[in-house]
Amino acid sequence: MPKIIPFKAVRPTRDKVSLVASRSYQTYTQAEREARLDYNPFSFLHIVNPGYKYAHEITGEERYTLVKNRYLEFKEDHIFVQDKKPSYYIYKIVDREKQVFHGIVAAASAEDYEKDIIKKHEDTLENRETVFKDYLKTVGFNAEPVLLTYPDNTIIASILKNTEKERAEFEFTTTYRDTHYLWKIQDEATIKTIAEEFNKMKTIYIADGHHRSSSSYLLCKDLKKNNPKHNGTEPYNFFMSFLIPESELRIHEFNRLIKDLNGLSKEAFLIKLDTVFRIENRGEIPYKPSKKHHFSMYLDGEFYSLYLRKTRYTFKNALDALDAQLLYTTILQPILGINDLRNDNRIKYLNGKKDIINLKSMIDSGEYAVGFGMVPVNINEMKKIADDGLKMPPKSTYIEPKLRSGVTIYEF
């Protein structure tokens, strides 16, 4: 049932792809960003940070317009070239730990998102949806695909394996020591087979990119409404995606940091926690939980382990049993007064790939009062919640692989 189609990607030329490709803008430190912007004129960061050349911070609609201008300049200078025929793109990543991810970059249907053929498992932050929709509407392209996952498929796996025997269109290694490869599939018979195999699937799932997919859907609604000749084939009806088999996903947790104790003293806070959790003070030694329904907490220079008192909590569905939801319903909302996880600025999310020392240092600095850690969600939990039409709290999963921006670009 999912409609997954080939498209004409805009791509860097082979000799410049390693210079163009970048991580998400927010993942760089200021020093890293400035070094790349100062010494690499081909970096995609020049497009997403167009004000750098003027040494001026630019925001909102003005920034979006300049992003589009920089993008058009990259095309005019033939740094970017668009493929002449619609293609599927096989993308493979071998990371520094020798984990291998490979899948297909293609265009997924916004209508499938609306009809829940592309299933969501995580709630989104409303302001981010709107901001990114407006950004897409102005710039007219998407350079970072949504990560979708599908049940392992032997026919698609065979196509990937055979294609990867050929010389790659792109092959480059990043400073993170991840090696990226890209192959182009233009053969009509192979394209037909891939499309048919996806169409046989009942559903596919968003693994990472809920905000990007939601914003693309909102954009589609806007443009469809304002196009009297809309016929469903326009590029805005689709969004760029990277589809990988479920067995290759790597799922990490997101930890939570809270700015204050909601007016409570440390002692009063611990007493309230004791109602629902068995608490053990672990001292200054960093502690991470190893089981579901167990949490780590860092407060006032000390780590604690929190063990759920199961007699005080009832699991009515798959969402209730999710640790991110459990943390919200037992601590964040009733004790710390955080009702709106989508918009409350008292909470920050820190992905679990970062060392627990990162969480500790942010609290020790005084910027935050308390932090919580949990174990990662697994793929079956994620699918069960999506299948039941439920939504995880925002930032419940940090999922790999992470693609580089600017390697394939989808225009609409």
C-alpha positions as a LaTeX table, in Angstrom:
\begin{tabular}{lrrr}
\hline
Residue & $x$ (\AA) & $y$ (\AA) & $z$ (\AA) \\
\hline
Met1 & 0.00 & 0.00 & 0.00 \\
Pro2 & 2.73 & 2.62 & 0.66 \\
Lys3 & 3.49 & 4.70 & $-2.41$ \\
Ile4 & 7.27 & 5.05 & $-2.62$ \\
Ile5 & 8.43 & 6.63 & $-5.86$ \\
Pro6 & 11.74 & 7.54 & $-7.54$ \\
Phe7 & 12.61 & 11.21 & $-8.04$ \\
Lys8 & 15.15 & 13.44 & $-9.79$ \\
Ala9 & 17.58 & 14.27 & $-7.01$ \\
Val10 & 19.69 & 17.39 & $-6.99$ \\
Arg11 & 23.15 & 16.20 & $-5.94$ \\
Pro12 & 26.66 & 17.56 & $-5.51$ \\
Thr13 & 29.15 & 16.63 & $-8.19$ \\
Arg14 & 31.30 & 13.62 & $-7.35$ \\
Asp15 & 34.41 & 15.73 & $-6.72$ \\
Lys16 & 32.65 & 18.00 & $-4.20$ \\
Val17 & 30.25 & 15.73 & $-2.30$ \\
Ser18 & 32.60 & 15.22 & 0.65 \\
Leu19 & 32.96 & 19.00 & 0.96 \\
Val20 & 29.24 & 19.72 & 0.61 \\
Ala21 & 27.83 & 17.06 & 2.97 \\
Ser22 & 27.18 & 18.26 & 6.50 \\
Arg23 & 25.59 & 17.13 & 9.73 \\
Ser24 & 22.47 & 18.85 & 11.03 \\
Tyr25 & 23.31 & 22.47 & 11.83 \\
Gln26 & 22.51 & 22.14 & 15.56 \\
Thr27 & 24.96 & 19.26 & 16.08 \\
Tyr28 & 28.02 & 21.45 & 15.49 \\
Thr29 & 29.64 & 23.52 & 18.20 \\
Gln30 & 30.05 & 27.19 & 17.36 \\
Ala31 & 33.78 & 26.69 & 16.80 \\
Glu32 & 33.15 & 23.75 & 14.43 \\
Arg33 & 30.58 & 25.71 & 12.43 \\
Glu34 & 32.83 & 28.73 & 12.10 \\
Ala35 & 35.80 & 26.62 & 10.99 \\
Arg36 & 33.75 & 24.97 & 8.24 \\
Leu37 & 32.20 & 28.24 & 7.14 \\
Asp38 & 35.58 & 30.01 & 7.12 \\
Tyr39 & 37.58 & 27.38 & 5.28 \\
Asn40 & 35.12 & 25.33 & 3.22 \\
Pro41 & 33.21 & 27.40 & 0.63 \\
Phe42 & 31.33 & 24.28 & $-0.55$ \\
Ser43 & 29.82 & 23.26 & 2.80 \\
Phe44 & 26.05 & 22.95 & 2.89 \\
Leu45 & 26.26 & 25.01 & 6.07 \\
His46 & 26.67 & 28.09 & 3.84 \\
Ile47 & 23.17 & 27.45 & 2.52 \\
Val48 & 21.46 & 26.94 & 5.90 \\
Asn49 & 23.37 & 29.81 & 7.52 \\
Pro50 & 23.23 & 32.45 & 4.78 \\
Gly51 & 23.86 & 35.37 & 7.11 \\
Tyr52 & 27.37 & 34.22 & 7.93 \\
Lys53 & 28.88 & 36.01 & 4.94 \\
Tyr54 & 27.46 & 39.28 & 6.30 \\
Ala55 & 28.53 & 38.53 & 9.89 \\
His56 & 24.89 & 39.07 & 10.80 \\
Glu57 & 22.31 & 36.86 & 12.52 \\
Ile58 & 19.27 & 36.56 & 10.24 \\
Thr59 & 16.00 & 34.90 & 11.25 \\
Gly60 & 12.50 & 34.25 & 10.00 \\
Glu61 & 11.30 & 34.87 & 6.46 \\
Glu62 & 14.37 & 36.93 & 5.60 \\
Arg63 & 16.60 & 33.95 & 6.45 \\
Tyr64 & 14.44 & 31.55 & 4.44 \\
Thr65 & 14.72 & 33.76 & 1.36 \\
Leu66 & 18.50 & 33.95 & 1.69 \\
Val67 & 18.68 & 30.15 & 2.13 \\
Lys68 & 16.92 & 29.84 & $-1.21$ \\
Asn69 & 19.31 & 32.36 & $-2.77$ \\
Arg70 & 22.38 & 30.46 & $-1.55$ \\
Tyr71 & 20.91 & 27.19 & $-2.83$ \\
Leu72 & 20.30 & 28.69 & $-6.26$ \\
Glu73 & 23.88 & 30.00 & $-6.28$ \\
Phe74 & 25.19 & 26.47 & $-5.62$ \\
Lys75 & 23.15 & 25.29 & $-8.62$ \\
Glu76 & 24.31 & 28.17 & $-10.81$ \\
Asp77 & 27.93 & 27.35 & $-9.92$ \\
His78 & 27.32 & 23.68 & $-10.81$ \\
Ile79 & 28.14 & 22.52 & $-7.31$ \\
Phe80 & 24.68 & 20.94 & $-7.45$ \\
Val81 & 23.34 & 19.18 & $-10.56$ \\
Gln82 & 19.92 & 17.60 & $-10.98$ \\
Asp83 & 19.57 & 14.06 & $-12.35$ \\
Lys84 & 17.74 & 13.86 & $-15.67$ \\
Lys85 & 15.68 & 10.73 & $-14.87$ \\
Pro86 & 13.73 & 9.75 & $-11.75$ \\
Ser87 & 15.83 & 7.32 & $-9.72$ \\
Tyr88 & 15.94 & 5.38 & $-6.49$ \\
Tyr89 & 19.18 & 5.95 & $-4.59$ \\
Ile90 & 20.83 & 3.16 & $-2.62$ \\
Tyr91 & 22.57 & 4.70 & 0.39 \\
Lys92 & 24.99 & 2.84 & 2.65 \\
Ile93 & 26.75 & 3.99 & 5.80 \\
Val94 & 29.54 & 2.15 & 7.61 \\
Asp95 & 30.13 & 3.91 & 10.92 \\
Arg96 & 33.27 & 4.08 & 13.03 \\
Glu97 & 32.05 & 1.07 & 15.05 \\
Lys98 & 31.70 & $-0.91$ & 11.79 \\
Gln99 & 27.90 & $-0.98$ & 12.00 \\
Val100 & 26.39 & $-1.05$ & 8.52 \\
Phe101 & 23.17 & 0.70 & 7.51 \\
His102 & 21.81 & 0.56 & 3.99 \\
Gly103 & 18.53 & 1.46 & 2.40 \\
Ile104 & 16.79 & 3.44 & $-0.32$ \\
Val105 & 16.41 & 7.20 & $-0.68$ \\
Ala106 & 13.05 & 7.83 & $-2.37$ \\
Ala107 & 9.95 & 10.03 & $-2.20$ \\
Ala108 & 7.16 & 8.97 & 0.18 \\
Ser109 & 3.54 & 10.04 & $-0.07$ \\
Ala110 & 2.10 & 12.80 & 2.12 \\
Glu111 & $-1.32$ & 11.19 & 1.56 \\
Asp112 & 0.03 & 7.95 & 3.09 \\
Tyr113 & 1.10 & 10.02 & 6.10 \\
Glu114 & $-2.44$ & 11.42 & 6.38 \\
Lys115 & $-4.06$ & 7.97 & 6.04 \\
Asp116 & $-1.73$ & 6.40 & 8.62 \\
Ile117 & $-0.19$ & 4.05 & 6.06 \\
Ile118 & 3.00 & 5.74 & 7.17 \\
Lys119 & 2.62 & 5.29 & 10.92 \\
Lys120 & 3.81 & 7.70 & 13.60 \\
His121 & 4.88 & 6.69 & 17.08 \\
Glu122 & 5.99 & 9.98 & 18.58 \\
Asp123 & 4.33 & 13.30 & 19.33 \\
Thr124 & 5.78 & 16.48 & 17.83 \\
Leu125 & 6.48 & 20.00 & 19.03 \\
Glu126 & 3.84 & 22.26 & 17.46 \\
Asn127 & 6.03 & 25.32 & 16.99 \\
Arg128 & 8.70 & 23.27 & 15.18 \\
Glu129 & 6.09 & 21.87 & 12.76 \\
Thr130 & 4.92 & 25.36 & 11.79 \\
Val131 & 8.40 & 26.87 & 11.53 \\
Phe132 & 9.69 & 24.08 & 9.32 \\
Lys133 & 6.57 & 24.13 & 7.12 \\
Asp134 & 7.08 & 27.86 & 6.50 \\
Tyr135 & 10.77 & 27.24 & 5.83 \\
Leu136 & 10.02 & 24.54 & 3.24 \\
Lys137 & 7.39 & 26.72 & 1.57 \\
Thr138 & 9.91 & 29.48 & 0.96 \\
Val139 & 13.05 & 27.51 & 0.07 \\
Gly140 & 11.29 & 24.92 & $-2.14$ \\
Phe141 & 13.57 & 21.99 & $-1.33$ \\
Asn142 & 14.35 & 19.41 & 1.35 \\
Ala143 & 17.93 & 18.29 & 1.93 \\
Glu144 & 17.51 & 15.93 & 4.90 \\
Pro145 & 15.38 & 12.81 & 4.41 \\
Val146 & 12.90 & 11.40 & 6.90 \\
Leu147 & 14.04 & 8.00 & 8.21 \\
Leu148 & 11.38 & 5.37 & 7.49 \\
Thr149 & 11.60 & 1.69 & 8.36 \\
Tyr150 & 9.95 & $-1.34$ & 6.79 \\
Pro151 & 9.79 & $-5.09$ & 7.55 \\
Asp152 & 12.88 & $-6.88$ & 6.25 \\
Asn153 & 12.23 & $-7.84$ & 2.62 \\
Thr154 & 14.34 & $-10.44$ & 0.77 \\
Ile155 & 13.67 & $-9.03$ & $-2.71$ \\
Ile156 & 14.67 & $-5.49$ & $-1.76$ \\
Ala157 & 17.65 & $-6.85$ & 0.17 \\
Ser158 & 18.79 & $-8.75$ & $-2.93$ \\
Ile159 & 18.54 & $-5.59$ & $-5.08$ \\
Leu160 & 20.59 & $-3.65$ & $-2.55$ \\
Lys161 & 23.22 & $-6.38$ & $-2.36$ \\
Asn162 & 23.59 & $-6.67$ & $-6.13$ \\
Thr163 & 23.68 & $-2.90$ & $-6.65$ \\
Glu164 & 26.37 & $-2.47$ & $-4.02$ \\
Lys165 & 28.70 & $-4.74$ & $-6.03$ \\
Glu166 & 28.99 & $-1.95$ & $-8.59$ \\
Arg167 & 31.09 & 1.18 & $-8.31$ \\
Ala168 & 29.33 & 3.76 & $-6.15$ \\
Glu169 & 28.36 & 7.18 & $-7.52$ \\
Phe170 & 29.61 & 8.65 & $-4.25$ \\
Glu171 & 32.03 & 7.33 & $-1.65$ \\
Phe172 & 33.35 & 9.61 & 1.07 \\
Thr173 & 34.49 & 9.41 & 4.69 \\
Thr174 & 33.61 & 12.08 & 7.24 \\
Thr175 & 35.69 & 13.45 & 10.09 \\
Tyr176 & 33.53 & 11.22 & 12.31 \\
Arg177 & 35.10 & 8.30 & 10.39 \\
Asp178 & 31.75 & 7.22 & 8.95 \\
Thr179 & 31.97 & 6.16 & 5.30 \\
His180 & 29.03 & 6.99 & 3.04 \\
Tyr181 & 28.19 & 5.39 & $-0.32$ \\
Leu182 & 25.49 & 6.17 & $-2.88$ \\
Trp183 & 24.35 & 4.24 & $-5.97$ \\
Lys184 & 21.73 & 5.35 & $-8.49$ \\
Ile185 & 19.01 & 2.96 & $-9.78$ \\
Gln186 & 17.49 & 4.03 & $-13.10$ \\
Asp187 & 16.70 & 0.65 & $-14.63$ \\
Glu188 & 12.93 & 0.65 & $-15.20$ \\
Ala189 & 12.43 & $-3.02$ & $-14.35$ \\
Thr190 & 14.29 & $-2.65$ & $-11.05$ \\
Ile191 & 12.40 & 0.54 & $-10.24$ \\
Lys192 & 9.13 & $-1.25$ & $-10.89$ \\
Thr193 & 10.11 & $-4.15$ & $-8.63$ \\
Ile194 & 11.07 & $-1.86$ & $-5.75$ \\
Ala195 & 7.84 & 0.14 & $-6.06$ \\
Glu196 & 5.78 & $-3.06$ & $-6.13$ \\
Glu197 & 7.51 & $-4.52$ & $-3.08$ \\
Phe198 & 6.77 & $-1.40$ & $-1.05$ \\
Asn199 & 3.21 & $-1.36$ & $-2.36$ \\
Lys200 & 2.70 & $-4.90$ & $-1.03$ \\
Met201 & 3.46 & $-3.80$ & 2.52 \\
Lys202 & 0.57 & $-2.92$ & 4.77 \\
Thr203 & 2.38 & $-0.13$ & 6.58 \\
Ile204 & 5.78 & 1.43 & 7.10 \\
Tyr205 & 6.90 & 3.41 & 10.13 \\
Ile206 & 8.55 & 6.74 & 10.81 \\
Ala207 & 11.73 & 6.00 & 12.71 \\
Asp208 & 13.19 & 9.52 & 12.82 \\
Gly209 & 11.93 & 12.78 & 11.38 \\
His210 & 8.42 & 13.18 & 12.80 \\
His211 & 8.70 & 16.97 & 12.56 \\
Arg212 & 10.00 & 16.88 & 8.99 \\
Ser213 & 7.25 & 14.50 & 7.84 \\
Ser214 & 4.53 & 16.42 & 9.67 \\
Ser215 & 5.76 & 19.73 & 8.23 \\
Ser216 & 5.87 & 18.22 & 4.72 \\
Tyr217 & 2.29 & 17.03 & 5.15 \\
Leu218 & 1.17 & 20.48 & 6.35 \\
Leu219 & 2.93 & 22.04 & 3.37 \\
Cys220 & 1.17 & 19.64 & 1.01 \\
Lys221 & $-2.20$ & 20.67 & 2.48 \\
Asp222 & $-1.39$ & 24.36 & 2.02 \\
Leu223 & $-0.18$ & 24.04 & $-1.57$ \\
Lys224 & $-2.98$ & 21.67 & $-2.54$ \\
Lys225 & $-5.59$ & 24.12 & $-1.22$ \\
Asn226 & $-4.08$ & 26.96 & $-3.22$ \\
Asn227 & $-3.69$ & 25.02 & $-6.48$ \\
Pro228 & $-6.93$ & 24.81 & $-8.48$ \\
Lys229 & $-5.22$ & 22.42 & $-10.94$ \\
His230 & $-4.02$ & 20.01 & $-8.25$ \\
Asn231 & $-3.91$ & 16.42 & $-9.56$ \\
Gly232 & $-1.88$ & 14.55 & $-6.92$ \\
Thr233 & 1.30 & 14.13 & $-8.97$ \\
Glu234 & 2.89 & 17.44 & $-7.99$ \\
Pro235 & 6.23 & 17.10 & $-6.14$ \\
Tyr236 & 4.74 & 18.69 & $-3.01$ \\
Asn237 & 2.61 & 15.56 & $-2.58$ \\
Phe238 & 5.75 & 13.67 & $-1.55$ \\
Phe239 & 8.67 & 14.09 & 0.83 \\
Met240 & 12.19 & 12.72 & 0.66 \\
Ser241 & 12.79 & 9.64 & 2.81 \\
Phe242 & 15.50 & 7.13 & 3.58 \\
Leu243 & 13.93 & 3.68 & 3.97 \\
Ile244 & 15.85 & 1.00 & 5.84 \\
Pro245 & 14.87 & $-2.47$ & 7.10 \\
Glu246 & 13.77 & $-2.75$ & 10.73 \\
Ser247 & 16.68 & $-5.02$ & 11.64 \\
Glu248 & 19.17 & $-2.21$ & 10.95 \\
Leu249 & 17.69 & 0.49 & 13.20 \\
Arg250 & 19.70 & 1.51 & 16.25 \\
Ile251 & 17.48 & 3.07 & 18.92 \\
His252 & 18.78 & 5.20 & 21.80 \\
Glu253 & 16.92 & 7.01 & 24.55 \\
Phe254 & 16.48 & 10.72 & 25.18 \\
Asn255 & 17.25 & 11.87 & 28.73 \\
Arg256 & 15.31 & 14.69 & 30.37 \\
Leu257 & 16.68 & 17.78 & 32.12 \\
Ile258 & 14.39 & 20.05 & 34.17 \\
Lys259 & 15.22 & 23.64 & 35.09 \\
Asp260 & 13.73 & 23.66 & 38.61 \\
Leu261 & 11.97 & 21.53 & 41.23 \\
Asn262 & 8.66 & 23.38 & 40.87 \\
Gly263 & 9.12 & 25.24 & 44.17 \\
Leu264 & 10.00 & 22.13 & 46.17 \\
Ser265 & 13.03 & 21.65 & 48.37 \\
Lys266 & 15.29 & 18.70 & 47.58 \\
Glu267 & 13.94 & 16.81 & 50.60 \\
Ala268 & 10.28 & 17.49 & 49.77 \\
Phe269 & 10.90 & 16.39 & 46.18 \\
Leu270 & 12.48 & 13.09 & 47.27 \\
Ile271 & 9.59 & 12.39 & 49.66 \\
Lys272 & 7.08 & 12.84 & 46.84 \\
Leu273 & 9.14 & 10.50 & 44.63 \\
Asp274 & 9.15 & 7.87 & 47.37 \\
Thr275 & 5.39 & 7.40 & 46.92 \\
Val276 & 5.88 & 5.81 & 43.50 \\
Phe277 & 9.54 & 4.72 & 43.46 \\
Arg278 & 12.04 & 2.87 & 45.59 \\
Ile279 & 14.96 & 5.28 & 45.78 \\
Glu280 & 18.61 & 4.42 & 46.25 \\
Asn281 & 21.34 & 7.05 & 46.55 \\
Arg282 & 24.26 & 6.02 & 44.29 \\
Gly283 & 26.52 & 8.88 & 45.34 \\
Glu284 & 28.83 & 10.58 & 42.86 \\
Ile285 & 29.42 & 7.50 & 40.69 \\
Pro286 & 27.60 & 7.88 & 37.33 \\
Tyr287 & 24.65 & 5.51 & 37.10 \\
Lys288 & 22.58 & 4.37 & 34.12 \\
Pro289 & 19.50 & 2.13 & 34.37 \\
Ser290 & 19.57 & $-1.32$ & 32.77 \\
Lys291 & 15.90 & $-2.39$ & 32.90 \\
Lys292 & 12.52 & $-1.07$ & 31.84 \\
His293 & 10.69 & 0.95 & 34.51 \\
His294 & 13.99 & 1.78 & 36.21 \\
Phe295 & 15.34 & 5.32 & 35.98 \\
Ser296 & 18.50 & 7.17 & 36.86 \\
Met297 & 18.29 & 10.61 & 38.42 \\
Tyr298 & 20.99 & 13.23 & 39.01 \\
Leu299 & 20.19 & 15.80 & 41.66 \\
Asp300 & 22.38 & 18.13 & 43.73 \\
Gly301 & 25.66 & 16.42 & 42.87 \\
Glu302 & 24.47 & 12.84 & 43.41 \\
Phe303 & 23.08 & 10.01 & 41.29 \\
Tyr304 & 19.99 & 8.04 & 42.33 \\
Ser305 & 18.32 & 4.90 & 41.04 \\
Leu306 & 14.53 & 4.93 & 40.90 \\
Tyr307 & 12.64 & 1.62 & 40.83 \\
Leu308 & 8.94 & 1.76 & 40.04 \\
Arg309 & 6.64 & 0.48 & 42.79 \\
Lys310 & 4.43 & $-1.60$ & 40.49 \\
Thr311 & 1.66 & $-1.84$ & 43.07 \\
Arg312 & 1.18 & 1.91 & 42.67 \\
Tyr313 & 0.95 & 2.02 & 38.86 \\
Thr314 & $-1.30$ & 0.22 & 36.37 \\
Phe315 & $-0.38$ & $-0.46$ & 32.72 \\
Lys316 & $-3.57$ & $-0.12$ & 30.67 \\
Asn317 & $-1.94$ & $-0.09$ & 27.23 \\
Ala318 & 1.42 & $-0.05$ & 25.43 \\
Leu319 & 1.84 & 3.68 & 26.00 \\
Asp320 & 1.38 & 3.39 & 29.77 \\
Ala321 & 4.22 & 0.84 & 29.84 \\
Leu322 & 6.58 & 3.17 & 27.95 \\
Asp323 & 9.26 & 4.61 & 30.22 \\
Ala324 & 9.08 & 8.12 & 28.73 \\
Gln325 & 5.33 & 8.17 & 29.40 \\
Leu326 & 5.77 & 6.65 & 32.85 \\
Leu327 & 8.28 & 9.37 & 33.76 \\
Tyr328 & 5.77 & 11.99 & 32.60 \\
Thr329 & 2.76 & 10.58 & 34.48 \\
Thr330 & 4.59 & 9.88 & 37.74 \\
Ile331 & 7.12 & 12.73 & 38.03 \\
Leu332 & 7.17 & 15.40 & 35.35 \\
Gln333 & 3.48 & 16.28 & 35.42 \\
Pro334 & 2.26 & 15.62 & 39.00 \\
Ile335 & 5.40 & 16.65 & 40.89 \\
Leu336 & 7.36 & 19.00 & 38.64 \\
Gly337 & 4.33 & 20.65 & 37.03 \\
Ile338 & 5.30 & 20.07 & 33.40 \\
Asn339 & 1.98 & 19.59 & 31.62 \\
Asp340 & 2.85 & 20.37 & 28.01 \\
Leu341 & 5.83 & 18.34 & 26.86 \\
Arg342 & 5.55 & 19.87 & 23.40 \\
Asn343 & 5.98 & 23.48 & 24.41 \\
Asp344 & 7.19 & 23.86 & 28.02 \\
Asn345 & 10.61 & 25.57 & 28.04 \\
Arg346 & 11.47 & 24.16 & 31.49 \\
Ile347 & 12.37 & 20.80 & 29.95 \\
Lys348 & 15.31 & 19.92 & 27.70 \\
Tyr349 & 16.00 & 16.65 & 25.89 \\
Leu350 & 19.50 & 15.18 & 25.68 \\
Asn351 & 20.05 & 12.18 & 23.40 \\
Gly352 & 21.31 & 9.05 & 25.13 \\
Lys353 & 24.29 & 8.62 & 22.82 \\
Lys354 & 25.90 & 11.46 & 24.69 \\
Asp355 & 27.77 & 10.40 & 27.81 \\
Ile356 & 25.94 & 10.64 & 31.15 \\
Ile357 & 28.66 & 13.14 & 32.11 \\
Asn358 & 27.06 & 15.62 & 29.68 \\
Leu359 & 23.85 & 15.47 & 31.70 \\
Lys360 & 25.82 & 15.83 & 34.96 \\
Ser361 & 27.77 & 18.87 & 33.76 \\
Met362 & 24.62 & 20.69 & 32.58 \\
Ile363 & 23.07 & 20.27 & 36.03 \\
Asp364 & 26.29 & 21.08 & 37.90 \\
Ser365 & 26.47 & 24.35 & 35.96 \\
Gly366 & 23.18 & 25.43 & 37.54 \\
Glu367 & 21.36 & 25.65 & 34.23 \\
Tyr368 & 19.17 & 22.69 & 35.22 \\
Ala369 & 18.11 & 21.30 & 38.60 \\
Val370 & 17.51 & 17.61 & 37.94 \\
Gly371 & 18.02 & 15.07 & 35.16 \\
Phe372 & 16.50 & 11.67 & 34.40 \\
Gly373 & 17.81 & 8.77 & 32.31 \\
Met374 & 16.06 & 5.64 & 31.05 \\
Val375 & 16.67 & 2.60 & 28.86 \\
Pro376 & 15.97 & 2.82 & 25.09 \\
Val377 & 12.68 & 1.83 & 23.47 \\
Asn378 & 12.83 & $-1.29$ & 21.29 \\
Ile379 & 11.39 & $-1.66$ & 17.78 \\
Asn380 & 8.46 & $-3.81$ & 18.93 \\
Glu381 & 7.40 & $-1.23$ & 21.51 \\
Met382 & 7.64 & 1.48 & 18.88 \\
Lys383 & 5.52 & $-0.45$ & 16.36 \\
Lys384 & 2.91 & $-1.50$ & 18.96 \\
Ile385 & 2.34 & 2.11 & 19.98 \\
Ala386 & 2.05 & 3.19 & 16.33 \\
Asp387 & $-0.27$ & 0.28 & 15.46 \\
Asp388 & $-2.56$ & 1.13 & 18.38 \\
Gly389 & $-2.83$ & 4.73 & 17.19 \\
Leu390 & $-1.01$ & 6.02 & 20.28 \\
Lys391 & 1.78 & 8.60 & 20.43 \\
Met392 & 4.93 & 8.56 & 22.50 \\
Pro393 & 5.87 & 11.77 & 24.28 \\
Pro394 & 8.13 & 13.96 & 22.12 \\
Lys395 & 11.81 & 13.01 & 22.10 \\
Ser396 & 11.28 & 9.42 & 23.24 \\
Thr397 & 13.75 & 7.96 & 20.74 \\
Tyr398 & 17.08 & 8.94 & 19.22 \\
Ile399 & 17.47 & 6.71 & 16.20 \\
Glu400 & 20.37 & 5.94 & 13.89 \\
Pro401 & 21.48 & 6.09 & 11.15 \\
Lys402 & 21.80 & 9.84 & 10.66 \\
Leu403 & 22.31 & 10.93 & 7.06 \\
Arg404 & 24.31 & 13.95 & 5.98 \\
Ser405 & 22.45 & 16.96 & 4.63 \\
Gly406 & 23.00 & 18.00 & 1.03 \\
Val407 & 23.86 & 14.60 & $-0.48$ \\
Thr408 & 20.46 & 14.19 & $-2.12$ \\
Ile409 & 18.01 & 17.09 & $-2.38$ \\
Tyr410 & 14.29 & 16.92 & $-3.20$ \\
Glu411 & 12.70 & 19.91 & $-4.92$ \\
Phe412 & 8.97 & 20.68 & $-4.92$ \\
\hline
\end{tabular}
